[in-house]
Amino acid sequence: MAESKPTPQSTFTGPVIVDPITRIEGHLRIMVEVENGKIKDAWSSSQLFRGLEIILKGRDPRDAQHFTQRACGVCTYVHALASTRCVDNAVKVNIPANARLMRNLVMAAQYLHDHIVHFYHLHALDWVDVTNALKADPQKAAKLAANIAPARPENSAESLKAVQDRLKAFVDTGQLGIFTNAYFLGGHPAYYLPPEVDLIATAHYLEALHLQVKAARGMAVFGGKNPHTQFTVVGGCTNYEGMTPDRIAEFTSLWKETKKFVDEVYIPDLLAVAGFYKDWGGIGGCTNFLTFGEFPGDVSNTEKYMDSCYFPAGVMMNRDLKKVDKVDLKEITEHVKYSWYKGDEAHHPYEGVTEPQYTKLDDKQRYSWMKAPRYKGKAMEVGPLARVLIAYAKGHKETKALVDTVLKKLSIPATALFSTLGRTAARGIETAIIAEKMDAWIKEYAANIKKGDTNLAAKWDMPAVGEGVGLVDAPRGALSHWIKIKDKKIDNFQLVVPSTWNLGPRCAAGAVSPVEEALIGSPIADPKRPVEILRTVHAFDPCIACGVHVIEPNSNEVLKFRIR
Amino acid sequence: MTHDAPKILVLGVGNILFTDEGVGVRAVEALTRDYRFSDNVTLMDGGTLGMRLMDPIMQCQRLIVIDAVLGGDEPGSVYLLTGDDLRKSLAFKNSMHQSDLVDTLICCGLAGNRPDAVVVGVEPYDYQTMAVDISPQMTEKMPVILEVALEEIKKAGGDYDPASPGGDGA
């Protein structure tokens, strides 16, 4: 592996603002103060789910999932599942094994799809200079590919040359499409892959476009034809078709193809790219980590749920790899002191209130539509890195083995995991682990049906009064829906989503959020093209698919560029 | 349906939580409820799924999108964007939800199958209030939107009949 280079840094001092303009997945605006080429302070400002609880209040609890899954552009299933689980929990129904397995399998398929798309289509352009791939020697690239990955026809010199030709035609016509306004255009000092690695990654970017279609189809096999989730129901699932041998065979075949791509393409690419960016193992780290666990083996109550998850639930404070605590849901509060809501009291989600009070855009006292979730008062990173660190620290066999392999291949210490590089690596690591584990889950599901258990939904009664929590550790991180039922209707409904944990504002104590912490200390090589901000922000996989504006410090010049 | 009838996908996109942002989805729901279509026509609620829609898009030959578009004209205006207009149109870039259909179409092209697309765009009255119903003014406009969409379905090679009153509407 290549030696890491010194990280390029400018001597710029002043503010830099990166401001996306999306309206649906929340308006994420990152403001930083740069001092002598390093980020000194950061503010993450965004809006999400404003008033969703107002729409939900008074409705039938069973209907919550149909609204919450629309809150977020592409996270439909995780919200549908969290809403379903919170009502499951409130009505105290224990769902049948088939339903648990079907929900887990669709969630696993979603992980595979989301993480592949994230790595190649949302994050790769922060590291890979597509135009530099034109300078590559396809023969050399093929040799390199053969060194890092199993032999495959797509990695031959001929195939890579064909990709290069296609790319050249693309660039020659000026039809840059998705690459328009990318930071690497015209060269950028913070990009330092050799042209051959850029070519391999670009070829796989295109290949992944095809593959992700199939990975998404995997979700639809059990999820029903409609791209929106309609198969979950309080008490279980409704898609009986998903128990037929044909559907199971179809799911298995799509899983196998996706797994092959993960093992033979994604992981080798991740290692190859990471090998040149080892300096990023020291940039962008956070301190505390939280996961609710995912892929439960027993969902009869919240305690058993968290204890039985394949990826274990847990809390890690102060980067202590030797100590993981149990999650105590009572310790979660949402702060609003720095948010565009009335008051400054922190509340547990069951007692959550949502009373908007907008001030102004550049207010640093109140600057976000997100609340600031905290655990025991601390900002917690959620998502792939939290899951992998906690599984690793708890000695989870498959995670321990793969993390150690990755650390060894990159020759970096475990402490380098607390970084932007670690966050991006963790996403790949868990993808490979889930892809491997799915074999056993599919077999368990098929065997259960074969022995005659065709139960997919349990009966239950709506209580007049009740409360429940639905936990999901979504690909993006810890998600929870909290419901209070009164007169069999929704009395209060709160969502605490991964992006608010990671990308929220300061809390009542004035302490920064994970993304703000991660940005502070980051070098900036070119304040007009602050790719370093994108690297760290994208590594959290914020739930935004959007165009972004950069406003230059001393003028009103607005440079448009794409975030993906 | 003849063998060479093109596969048509009618995709309503937008976010149903923000009033008229959901007009595309609501239009597709109305079409599904009120009409029966020939076998080569598929209607789909695309929400804001972006790249998740590549599979159905790549499986069709003709794509008809119904969407809220900020074109600058008075609310309720209906736009029709095709071919180069669609590629160049700044108006469509202003589609409010950023599932970014243009990007999704570019990705379909890169992956090898970008169908001919037309967008039936509607200027919204209200796209900021969080509400699951479209505005009353937009409800009044709905017949016009459906008429334009039905014309496009016909032009693309699809056929339809009104669903029988009280019928199953399947």
XYZ file of C-alpha atoms in Angstrom, chain A residues 2-564:
563
model
C 1.050 3.516 -0.735
C 2.509 5.727 1.959
C 0.248 8.508 3.049
C 1.147 11.986 1.892
C 1.042 15.132 3.966
C -2.498 16.508 3.835
C -2.618 19.654 1.715
C -3.669 22.769 3.593
C -4.076 26.413 2.599
C -3.283 29.509 4.638
C -6.856 30.777 4.241
C -8.597 32.413 7.179
C -12.309 33.210 7.104
C -15.768 31.691 6.841
C -16.785 29.023 4.333
C -20.418 28.086 3.825
C -21.706 25.018 2.046
C -25.423 25.347 1.556
C -27.629 22.734 -0.142
C -31.013 23.790 -1.336
C -33.125 20.716 -0.989
C -36.608 21.154 0.345
C -37.599 17.681 1.236
C -34.803 15.808 2.836
C -34.010 18.846 4.899
C -31.982 21.897 4.241
C -28.457 21.170 5.342
C -26.213 24.181 5.564
C -22.688 23.826 6.869
C -20.919 26.950 8.097
C -17.313 26.791 9.202
C -14.697 29.248 10.407
C -11.324 28.498 8.904
C -8.131 29.720 10.539
C -4.907 29.377 8.663
C -6.200 26.493 6.543
C -7.837 24.570 9.390
C -11.465 24.473 10.492
C -11.703 26.169 13.870
C -15.444 26.037 14.435
C -18.472 24.570 12.671
C -22.271 24.886 12.596
C -24.604 22.347 11.034
C -27.943 23.877 10.178
C -30.852 21.948 8.794
C -34.541 21.213 8.793
C -36.323 17.915 9.003
C -39.793 16.642 9.757
C -41.101 19.983 10.800
C -44.612 19.400 12.026
C -44.989 15.782 11.009
C -46.418 15.049 14.436
C -49.134 17.604 13.786
C -50.250 15.585 10.763
C -50.160 12.368 12.779
C -52.017 13.540 15.868
C -55.523 12.114 16.085
C -54.967 9.457 13.399
C -55.190 5.719 13.745
C -51.803 4.485 15.037
C -51.739 1.849 12.281
C -51.609 4.597 9.669
C -48.486 6.288 11.042
C -46.178 4.283 8.774
C -47.882 5.559 5.623
C -46.978 9.132 6.555
C -43.615 8.679 8.231
C -42.216 6.748 5.269
C -42.807 9.840 3.143
C -40.873 12.091 5.506
C -37.584 11.172 4.010
C -36.897 10.708 0.325
C -35.259 7.328 0.206
C -35.544 5.982 3.741
C -39.091 4.763 3.242
C -38.694 1.276 4.680
C -36.815 2.217 7.824
C -39.508 4.716 8.789
C -42.327 2.326 7.930
C -40.598 -0.282 10.078
C -39.930 2.045 13.017
C -43.565 3.206 12.992
C -44.776 -0.375 12.827
C -42.447 -1.459 15.606
C -43.540 1.364 17.907
C -47.176 0.344 17.553
C -46.181 -3.353 17.929
C -44.546 -2.271 21.143
C -47.490 -0.170 22.330
C -50.072 -2.897 21.713
C -47.656 -5.514 23.120
C -47.891 -7.932 20.231
C -45.195 -10.526 19.631
C -44.822 -10.989 15.891
C -44.365 -14.446 14.315
C -40.881 -15.708 13.410
C -41.572 -15.439 9.677
C -42.506 -11.788 10.020
C -39.384 -11.029 12.028
C -37.220 -12.798 9.456
C -38.936 -11.143 6.504
C -38.516 -7.710 8.072
C -34.862 -8.488 8.794
C -34.197 -9.738 5.276
C -35.697 -6.636 3.674
C -33.665 -4.495 6.070
C -30.515 -6.434 5.129
C -31.280 -5.925 1.429
C -31.690 -2.232 2.129
C -28.295 -2.070 3.836
C -26.623 -3.677 0.836
C -28.335 -1.332 -1.573
C -27.855 1.859 0.435
C -24.213 1.299 1.257
C -23.233 0.391 -2.298
C -25.024 3.475 -3.620
C -23.460 5.594 -0.898
C -19.927 4.460 -1.589
C -20.038 4.695 -5.365
C -22.635 7.319 -6.137
C -22.763 9.649 -3.161
C -19.265 9.522 -1.712
C -16.747 8.285 -4.311
C -16.475 11.599 -6.139
C -15.117 13.144 -2.939
C -12.072 10.891 -3.328
C -11.971 9.818 -6.959
C -11.066 12.217 -9.766
C -13.010 10.861 -12.714
C -11.219 13.047 -15.262
C -7.846 11.842 -14.006
C -8.911 8.338 -15.083
C -8.381 9.503 -18.670
C -4.641 9.598 -17.983
C -4.536 5.987 -16.814
C -2.727 3.180 -18.593
C -5.408 0.455 -18.906
C -2.757 -2.296 -18.885
C -1.312 -1.010 -15.649
C -4.804 -0.556 -14.217
C -5.724 -4.156 -15.086
C -2.584 -5.396 -13.361
C -3.356 -3.331 -10.311
C -6.936 -4.622 -10.275
C -5.675 -8.201 -10.446
C -3.551 -7.488 -7.387
C -6.360 -6.140 -5.274
C -9.351 -8.240 -6.351
C -10.256 -11.680 -7.697
C -9.966 -12.013 -11.493
C -13.077 -10.774 -13.278
C -13.649 -9.878 -16.933
C -14.777 -6.367 -16.026
C -11.290 -5.638 -14.693
C -9.447 -6.637 -17.886
C -7.339 -4.093 -19.776
C -9.837 -4.234 -22.667
C -12.825 -3.539 -20.440
C -11.058 -0.733 -18.623
C -9.959 0.748 -21.955
C -13.585 0.649 -23.121
C -14.662 2.535 -19.997
C -11.939 5.080 -20.602
C -13.120 5.564 -24.216
C -16.696 6.025 -23.071
C -15.584 8.489 -20.464
C -13.517 10.398 -23.018
C -16.496 10.687 -25.365
C -18.538 11.886 -22.434
C -16.006 14.539 -21.444
C -15.335 15.589 -25.083
C -18.986 16.404 -25.689
C -19.044 18.498 -22.540
C -21.936 16.370 -21.284
C -20.516 15.922 -17.836
C -23.955 15.308 -16.444
C -23.610 14.065 -12.922
C -19.986 15.219 -12.770
C -20.793 18.839 -13.614
C -19.247 21.173 -11.046
C -17.433 18.367 -9.271
C -14.547 19.684 -7.189
C -11.930 17.648 -8.978
C -12.502 19.391 -12.319
C -9.355 21.221 -13.360
C -7.334 19.349 -10.758
C -7.462 19.629 -6.973
C -4.551 19.197 -4.549
C -6.621 17.161 -2.087
C -7.241 14.376 -4.617
C -4.324 12.019 -4.743
C -5.198 8.715 -6.305
C -3.016 7.521 -9.172
C -4.880 7.616 -12.533
C -5.129 3.820 -12.596
C -7.037 3.692 -9.307
C -9.254 6.527 -10.536
C -9.989 4.452 -13.651
C -10.821 1.289 -11.718
C -13.092 3.208 -9.354
C -14.804 4.991 -12.248
C -15.403 1.711 -14.054
C -16.950 0.313 -10.901
C -18.998 3.471 -10.400
C -20.695 2.658 -13.709
C -20.963 -1.050 -12.911
C -22.504 -0.244 -9.537
C -25.260 1.708 -11.298
C -26.471 -1.587 -12.788
C -25.870 -3.610 -9.697
C -27.765 -1.307 -7.350
C -30.875 -1.755 -9.486
C -30.764 -5.453 -8.677
C -29.944 -4.841 -5.036
C -33.042 -2.631 -4.802
C -35.104 -5.314 -6.517
C -34.159 -7.603 -3.643
C -36.124 -5.364 -1.305
C -39.098 -5.400 -3.643
C -39.309 -9.207 -3.764
C -40.634 -9.256 -0.212
C -41.651 -5.629 -0.089
C -44.238 -5.893 -2.855
C -44.171 -4.349 -6.317
C -44.751 -0.789 -5.278
C -41.514 1.024 -4.474
C -43.121 2.224 -1.260
C -43.211 -0.198 1.602
C -46.576 -1.834 2.036
C -45.809 -5.221 3.501
C -45.340 -4.326 7.148
C -48.363 -4.275 9.408
C -48.773 -4.032 13.142
C -48.375 -7.638 14.328
C -46.255 -8.837 11.420
C -46.260 -8.688 7.638
C -48.880 -9.041 4.930
C -46.940 -10.320 1.966
C -47.862 -14.038 1.948
C -46.511 -14.251 -1.600
C -43.096 -13.709 -0.030
C -43.284 -17.169 1.535
C -43.504 -19.033 -1.786
C -40.446 -20.968 -3.003
C -40.331 -18.821 -6.161
C -40.028 -15.563 -4.242
C -37.456 -17.011 -1.866
C -35.438 -18.265 -4.846
C -35.644 -14.859 -6.510
C -34.505 -13.118 -3.334
C -31.653 -15.609 -2.935
C -30.449 -15.067 -6.459
C -30.444 -11.264 -6.147
C -28.673 -11.519 -2.796
C -25.965 -13.776 -4.264
C -25.263 -11.408 -7.120
C -25.091 -8.434 -4.759
C -22.846 -10.282 -2.309
C -20.448 -11.170 -5.102
C -20.174 -7.492 -6.003
C -19.567 -6.537 -2.373
C -16.809 -9.112 -1.945
C -15.131 -8.733 -5.311
C -15.593 -5.051 -6.059
C -16.735 -2.867 -3.159
C -14.356 -4.130 -0.491
C -11.263 -4.245 -2.775
C -12.054 -0.719 -4.037
C -12.532 0.539 -0.498
C -9.137 -0.837 0.513
C -7.432 0.484 -2.615
C -8.790 3.999 -2.202
C -8.262 4.025 1.571
C -4.646 2.978 1.067
C -3.930 6.338 -0.558
C -5.922 8.397 1.925
C -4.551 7.056 5.184
C -4.077 10.632 6.418
C -7.893 10.686 6.705
C -7.573 8.117 9.477
C -6.601 11.118 11.633
C -9.309 13.543 10.490
C -13.008 13.761 11.267
C -13.384 11.641 14.396
C -16.051 11.807 17.112
C -16.061 10.811 20.783
C -19.239 8.923 21.764
C -21.204 6.256 19.916
C -24.691 4.775 20.130
C -26.506 1.934 18.416
C -29.875 0.357 19.159
C -28.740 -2.861 17.500
C -30.330 -4.380 14.411
C -31.519 -7.683 13.042
C -33.328 -8.783 16.212
C -33.798 -12.427 17.157
C -36.543 -11.725 19.697
C -38.910 -8.798 19.457
C -41.238 -9.622 22.334
C -40.129 -6.531 24.269
C -37.607 -3.718 23.997
C -35.124 -5.268 26.409
C -35.104 -8.606 24.607
C -35.037 -6.810 21.292
C -31.788 -5.050 22.097
C -30.239 -8.121 23.707
C -30.997 -10.346 20.736
C -29.792 -8.168 17.855
C -27.172 -9.599 15.510
C -25.364 -6.255 15.527
C -25.374 -5.614 19.265
C -26.959 -2.565 20.869
C -24.660 -0.456 23.015
C -23.141 2.825 24.086
C -19.452 3.722 23.883
C -18.175 6.849 25.621
C -14.829 8.605 25.152
C -13.613 6.246 22.432
C -13.163 3.546 25.056
C -12.877 0.322 23.065
C -12.786 -1.614 26.331
C -16.185 -0.560 27.635
C -19.633 -0.827 26.104
C -22.694 0.030 28.202
C -26.262 -1.087 27.748
C -28.608 1.393 26.122
C -30.976 3.034 28.598
C -33.747 4.606 26.533
C -34.696 6.887 29.431
C -31.387 8.729 28.934
C -32.405 10.133 25.556
C -33.412 13.788 25.452
C -33.905 16.269 22.691
C -32.554 19.768 23.159
C -33.881 22.876 21.438
C -31.818 25.714 22.888
C -29.940 26.222 19.595
C -32.856 25.167 17.398
C -35.707 27.069 15.812
C -38.178 25.972 18.471
C -39.624 27.741 21.471
C -37.943 27.476 24.841
C -34.736 25.795 25.881
C -35.953 22.789 27.838
C -34.728 19.328 26.877
C -37.397 16.610 26.756
C -37.541 12.857 26.483
C -39.180 11.948 23.139
C -42.361 10.708 24.852
C -42.766 14.227 26.236
C -41.521 15.874 23.070
C -42.998 19.199 21.969
C -42.667 20.822 18.582
C -43.342 24.540 18.636
C -41.483 26.212 15.807
C -39.963 29.643 16.241
C -37.761 30.686 13.344
C -35.277 33.491 13.939
C -33.036 34.100 10.942
C -30.608 32.319 8.656
C -27.301 33.476 10.040
C -28.271 33.407 13.675
C -25.672 31.500 15.650
C -27.834 31.320 18.773
C -30.655 29.436 17.049
C -29.617 27.969 13.747
C -31.323 24.691 12.887
C -34.693 23.092 12.370
C -33.265 19.955 13.874
C -33.480 19.333 17.558
C -30.303 18.118 19.214
C -30.683 14.573 20.558
C -28.360 13.675 23.406
C -27.719 10.555 25.487
C -26.844 11.266 29.114
C -26.358 14.781 27.839
C -23.687 13.757 25.349
C -23.604 14.034 21.564
C -23.533 10.539 20.076
C -22.419 9.467 16.634
C -24.792 6.882 15.148
C -24.491 4.788 11.997
C -22.018 2.295 10.552
C -19.031 3.425 12.624
C -21.024 3.257 15.872
C -22.298 -0.225 15.020
C -18.890 -1.525 13.982
C -17.014 -0.009 16.940
C -19.526 -1.360 19.446
C -19.610 -4.807 17.830
C -15.803 -4.803 17.698
C -15.482 -3.763 21.327
C -17.983 -6.434 22.367
C -15.977 -9.085 20.542
C -18.611 -9.783 17.865
C -16.805 -12.534 16.010
C -17.355 -11.596 12.368
C -16.831 -7.886 13.011
C -13.658 -8.457 15.013
C -12.218 -10.638 12.250
C -12.995 -8.288 9.381
C -11.986 -5.095 11.188
C -8.657 -6.653 12.136
C -8.100 -7.765 8.545
C -8.810 -4.261 7.255
C -6.562 -2.609 9.859
C -3.768 -5.000 8.962
C -4.125 -4.504 5.214
C -4.023 -0.744 5.622
C -1.395 -0.986 8.376
C -3.250 1.434 10.592
C -4.036 1.144 14.322
C -7.563 0.666 15.709
C -7.484 4.296 16.878
C -7.561 5.348 13.203
C -11.141 4.050 13.100
C -12.214 7.206 14.926
C -12.153 9.235 11.747
C -13.746 10.007 8.406
C -11.751 7.150 6.901
C -12.943 4.825 9.675
C -16.544 5.867 9.120
C -16.353 5.098 5.417
C -14.493 1.843 6.035
C -17.030 0.762 8.686
C -19.811 1.122 6.142
C -18.060 -1.329 3.819
C -17.150 -3.669 6.650
C -20.729 -4.027 7.867
C -21.983 -4.438 4.312
C -19.716 -7.457 3.844
C -20.700 -8.913 7.228
C -24.436 -8.557 6.562
C -24.098 -9.977 3.044
C -22.361 -13.008 4.537
C -24.885 -13.445 7.341
C -27.911 -13.242 5.050
C -27.230 -16.785 3.894
C -28.115 -18.108 7.344
C -31.182 -15.856 7.631
C -32.554 -16.925 4.256
C -32.048 -20.574 5.222
C -33.710 -20.077 8.587
C -36.674 -18.382 6.925
C -37.045 -21.058 4.232
C -36.672 -23.876 6.771
C -39.273 -22.356 9.062
C -41.797 -22.189 6.236
C -40.888 -25.666 5.047
C -41.656 -27.194 8.402
C -45.183 -25.842 8.067
C -45.097 -22.506 9.860
C -46.896 -20.102 7.544
C -47.843 -17.640 10.233
C -47.026 -14.105 9.164
C -49.094 -11.834 11.402
C -50.297 -12.070 14.990
C -53.622 -10.835 16.334
C -53.747 -7.910 18.738
C -56.091 -5.319 20.159
C -55.656 -1.574 20.110
C -55.523 -0.345 23.695
C -57.437 2.794 24.618
C -54.260 4.191 26.151
C -50.662 3.153 25.632
C -47.173 4.105 24.617
C -44.446 2.422 22.647
C -41.071 2.851 21.026
C -39.964 1.477 17.686
C -36.217 1.052 17.405
C -34.439 0.573 14.103
C -30.748 0.798 13.464
C -31.113 1.996 9.908
C -28.190 2.055 7.473
C -27.740 5.714 8.459
C -27.950 4.945 12.182
C -30.123 4.821 15.269
C -33.737 5.668 14.511
C -36.584 5.708 17.000
C -40.283 6.444 16.730
C -42.171 7.178 19.917
C -45.942 6.938 20.131
C -48.484 7.825 22.787
C -51.963 6.468 22.227
C -55.103 7.970 23.756
C -58.672 6.911 22.899
C -57.093 4.464 20.399
C -55.704 7.412 18.436
C -52.270 8.981 18.165
C -51.867 11.506 20.951
C -48.176 12.231 20.440
C -45.686 10.943 17.905
C -42.000 11.845 17.819
C -39.245 10.737 15.470
C -35.615 10.849 16.513
C -33.730 10.173 13.306
C -30.101 9.307 12.563
C -29.413 12.583 10.794
C -30.482 14.590 13.855
C -28.133 12.578 16.073
C -25.262 13.119 13.643
C -26.049 16.455 12.037
C -28.055 18.379 14.613
C -26.987 21.640 16.254
C -25.431 22.351 19.655
C -27.260 21.172 22.795
C -28.402 23.171 25.829
C -24.881 23.032 27.260
C -23.517 24.565 24.062
C -21.637 21.388 23.131
C -21.225 20.634 19.435
C -22.939 17.817 17.518
C -21.029 14.886 15.995
C -20.663 16.408 12.525
C -19.594 19.742 14.028
C -17.005 17.973 16.162
C -15.845 15.943 13.171
C -15.341 19.047 11.027
C -13.328 20.973 13.599
C -9.618 20.519 12.939
C -10.077 19.468 9.334
C -7.655 20.996 6.827
C -8.984 23.032 3.915
C -6.765 23.078 0.842
C -8.941 25.318 -1.302
C -11.653 27.408 0.395
C -13.492 27.756 -2.920
C -13.667 24.019 -3.331
C -13.794 22.665 0.228
C -13.901 18.990 -0.669
C -12.733 18.166 2.846
C -16.080 19.365 4.224
C -17.900 17.150 1.762
C -15.756 14.150 2.676
C -16.601 14.352 6.341
C -20.239 15.362 5.922
C -20.851 12.708 3.256
C -19.169 10.067 5.386
C -22.145 10.418 7.757
C -24.447 9.727 4.777
C -26.751 12.644 5.588
C -30.205 12.049 4.301
C -30.086 14.621 1.583
C -29.911 14.224 -2.156
C -29.441 17.717 -3.279
C -27.794 20.517 -5.113
C -25.452 22.634 -3.046
C -24.335 26.244 -3.178
C -21.042 27.563 -1.992
C -21.106 31.194 -1.001
C -17.712 32.779 -1.134
C -16.604 34.637 1.956
C -16.227 38.143 0.542
C -18.642 38.298 -2.332
C -22.066 37.168 -3.298
C -20.693 34.887 -5.952
C -22.578 31.641 -5.801
C -20.912 28.578 -7.214
C -23.334 25.798 -7.934
C -22.195 22.273 -7.580
C -23.647 18.875 -6.990
C -23.384 17.025 -3.732
C -23.773 13.711 -5.525
